[in-house]
Amino acid sequence: MSALEPGLSEPQSTAPVPPPPEGGILSSSYRTLSVGMVSVIFLIAFEATAVGTAMPVAARDLDGIGLYAFAFSAYFTTSLFGMVLAGQWSDRQGPLRPLGLGIGAFAAGLVLAGTAGAMWVFVLGRAVQGFGGGLVIVALYVVVSRAYEERLRPAIMAAFAASWVVPSIVGPLAAGTVTEHLGWRWVFLGIPVLVVVPLAVALPAIRRSASGPVDPQGPPAAFDRRRIRLALAISVGAGLLQYAAQDLRWLSLLPGAAGAALLVPAVLGLLPRGTYRARRGLPSVVLLRGLAAGSFIAAESFVPLMLVTQRGLSPTLAGFSLALGGLTWAGGSWLQARGWAEPYRERLMVLGMLLVASAIAAAPAVLVPWVPVWSLALAWGVGCLGMGLVLGSTSVLLLKLSAPEEAGANSAALQISDALANVVLLAAGGAAFAALGGGSVGAAVHAAGGAAAAGASHPAAVVVVFLPMAAVALVGAWVATRLHERPVPDAKTA
């Protein structure tokens, strides 16, 4: 595995832009590019489902249950910087190089986490992995913006979602089996092998169709140093807030205040004006992405831990309880990509957020001993259906509202909202979980050899994570009503 060499330059063609090719995303004009990019998403999906299954065991073996949320949020913290850098880099030179470097960093982070001997090294590996993931996801959005006609963008976004189906089913089972028989480290160390396929397929196709600046004949756009500084500030600020949330001591107020002082102005400078006032149009699209992804991911991160510690499930079964979600997520994304759905897109997104909120609110019911575990799998499938409706649509709307030369910056803003909400909500959920005895649950389970120990149950520590996230999702349902500008009345009829 290797990333692109720093000195490798992209072609700077001055030829006229050819007319867009005909056909769908799997026609001869698009087939190699589509398969290559879906392969990249497949890798990311397999990592997410497999690592999520192994994470409770890894945190327990490294005596790091108290930092469980930090192991997830560290990924999103560094991805914030990677996203802004990728947006600037892609707009200036094209998405090829940030994509190659991102895949390399993603794999390197997995190796570092898989060889960690202490929890802080594990978290560092997740941080390196997050930086690479931030580069990759924004670069892919820029490729979609440049290489695909507007009519094909919903279809390629649906294909991205569909690429989660097999990893969602196979990933938990494979990761659980490997964790139980070979150890959790092999889950992390085995995934980088999959990097070879996306590199071999995607990068040559992207080089041919979407490399170089938007206007090859114009002067190269300069890096916006202010945005880079803001991106660094947002990452450092988010990291300080996470540390303060996990430490839970009075002295932690100091790094928490410093983190907020860095984070707030940086967020205001990087997201579209009016985002946190839910101004109609692009700002509300960006805000909704954060509310949807943040509430859902923060809740989902605790599902395997809840099932292992509270219901005594094995890592395989705990992870497999989320497998149905891959199918329903792809189904929701497929629905939003249908031509008939376009006039009803806003209503579908409102429905999607209501489904997400109901699934998150229903999940803690599994803490009641007589409630079957499979009921959580059904509830989570409903929530994933809603996420498929919402996330695919936010991506489509963002590209529709973005000029070609702004696609990188706006895609970065969308992903920043996504990752920042994950960081903040995971930190808040992790702090509440630890404050109500969540860490002692992990210690008791470790002493009992992986099964739920008698007297170790702290259901309130889990409930306090899920119910606030359901409330956040309900706020997202309201924001979903504000995604389009109100039509301006005609002067003759006003």
JSON list of N, CA and C in Angstrom, two decimals, residues 20-30 149 151-152:
[
{"chain": "A", "resi": 20, "resn": "PRO", "atom": "N", "xyz": [-20.90, 16.15, -21.87]},
{"chain": "A", "resi": 20, "resn": "PRO", "atom": "CA", "xyz": [-21.07, 15.05, -20.92]},
{"chain": "A", "resi": 20, "resn": "PRO", "atom": "C", "xyz": [-21.50, 13.78, -21.63]},
{"chain": "A", "resi": 21, "resn": "PRO", "atom": "N", "xyz": [-20.96, 12.63, -21.23]},
{"chain": "A", "resi": 21, "resn": "PRO", "atom": "CA", "xyz": [-21.33, 11.37, -21.86]},
{"chain": "A", "resi": 21, "resn": "PRO", "atom": "C", "xyz": [-22.75, 10.97, -21.53]},
{"chain": "A", "resi": 22, "resn": "GLU", "atom": "N", "xyz": [-23.32, 10.15, -22.41]},
{"chain": "A", "resi": 22, "resn": "GLU", "atom": "CA", "xyz": [-24.68, 9.67, -22.21]},
{"chain": "A", "resi": 22, "resn": "GLU", "atom": "C", "xyz": [-24.65, 8.40, -21.36]},
{"chain": "A", "resi": 23, "resn": "GLY", "atom": "N", "xyz": [-25.85, 7.98, -20.91]},
{"chain": "A", "resi": 23, "resn": "GLY", "atom": "CA", "xyz": [-25.98, 6.73, -20.18]},
{"chain": "A", "resi": 23, "resn": "GLY", "atom": "C", "xyz": [-25.99, 6.93, -18.69]},
{"chain": "A", "resi": 24, "resn": "GLY", "atom": "N", "xyz": [-26.12, 5.80, -17.96]},
{"chain": "A", "resi": 24, "resn": "GLY", "atom": "CA", "xyz": [-26.15, 5.84, -16.52]},
{"chain": "A", "resi": 24, "resn": "GLY", "atom": "C", "xyz": [-24.78, 5.70, -15.91]},
{"chain": "A", "resi": 25, "resn": "ILE", "atom": "N", "xyz": [-24.75, 5.51, -14.59]},
{"chain": "A", "resi": 25, "resn": "ILE", "atom": "CA", "xyz": [-23.46, 5.49, -13.89]},
{"chain": "A", "resi": 25, "resn": "ILE", "atom": "C", "xyz": [-22.67, 4.22, -14.19]},
{"chain": "A", "resi": 26, "resn": "LEU", "atom": "N", "xyz": [-23.31, 3.20, -14.78]},
{"chain": "A", "resi": 26, "resn": "LEU", "atom": "CA", "xyz": [-22.60, 1.98, -15.16]},
{"chain": "A", "resi": 26, "resn": "LEU", "atom": "C", "xyz": [-22.47, 1.84, -16.68]},
{"chain": "A", "resi": 27, "resn": "SER", "atom": "N", "xyz": [-22.73, 2.92, -17.40]},
{"chain": "A", "resi": 27, "resn": "SER", "atom": "CA", "xyz": [-22.49, 2.90, -18.84]},
{"chain": "A", "resi": 27, "resn": "SER", "atom": "C", "xyz": [-20.99, 2.87, -19.09]},
{"chain": "A", "resi": 28, "resn": "SER", "atom": "N", "xyz": [-20.60, 2.62, -20.33]},
{"chain": "A", "resi": 28, "resn": "SER", "atom": "CA", "xyz": [-19.18, 2.51, -20.63]},
{"chain": "A", "resi": 28, "resn": "SER", "atom": "C", "xyz": [-18.41, 3.78, -20.29]},
{"chain": "A", "resi": 29, "resn": "SER", "atom": "N", "xyz": [-19.08, 4.92, -20.31]},
{"chain": "A", "resi": 29, "resn": "SER", "atom": "CA", "xyz": [-18.40, 6.19, -20.02]},
{"chain": "A", "resi": 29, "resn": "SER", "atom": "C", "xyz": [-18.08, 6.35, -18.54]},
{"chain": "A", "resi": 30, "resn": "TYR", "atom": "N", "xyz": [-18.90, 5.74, -17.70]},
{"chain": "A", "resi": 30, "resn": "TYR", "atom": "CA", "xyz": [-18.77, 5.97, -16.26]},
{"chain": "A", "resi": 30, "resn": "TYR", "atom": "C", "xyz": [-18.38, 4.72, -15.47]},
{"chain": "A", "resi": 149, "resn": "GLU", "atom": "N", "xyz": [-22.99, 14.27, -14.41]},
{"chain": "A", "resi": 149, "resn": "GLU", "atom": "CA", "xyz": [-24.05, 15.24, -14.65]},
{"chain": "A", "resi": 149, "resn": "GLU", "atom": "C", "xyz": [-24.99, 15.29, -13.46]},
{"chain": "A", "resi": 151, "resn": "ARG", "atom": "N", "xyz": [-28.12, 14.98, -13.33]},
{"chain": "A", "resi": 151, "resn": "ARG", "atom": "CA", "xyz": [-29.14, 13.93, -13.36]},
{"chain": "A", "resi": 151, "resn": "ARG", "atom": "C", "xyz": [-28.64, 12.62, -12.80]},
{"chain": "A", "resi": 152, "resn": "LEU", "atom": "N", "xyz": [-27.31, 12.40, -12.78]},
{"chain": "A", "resi": 152, "resn": "LEU", "atom": "CA", "xyz": [-26.74, 11.13, -12.32]},
{"chain": "A", "resi": 152, "resn": "LEU", "atom": "C", "xyz": [-26.30, 11.17, -10.86]}
]
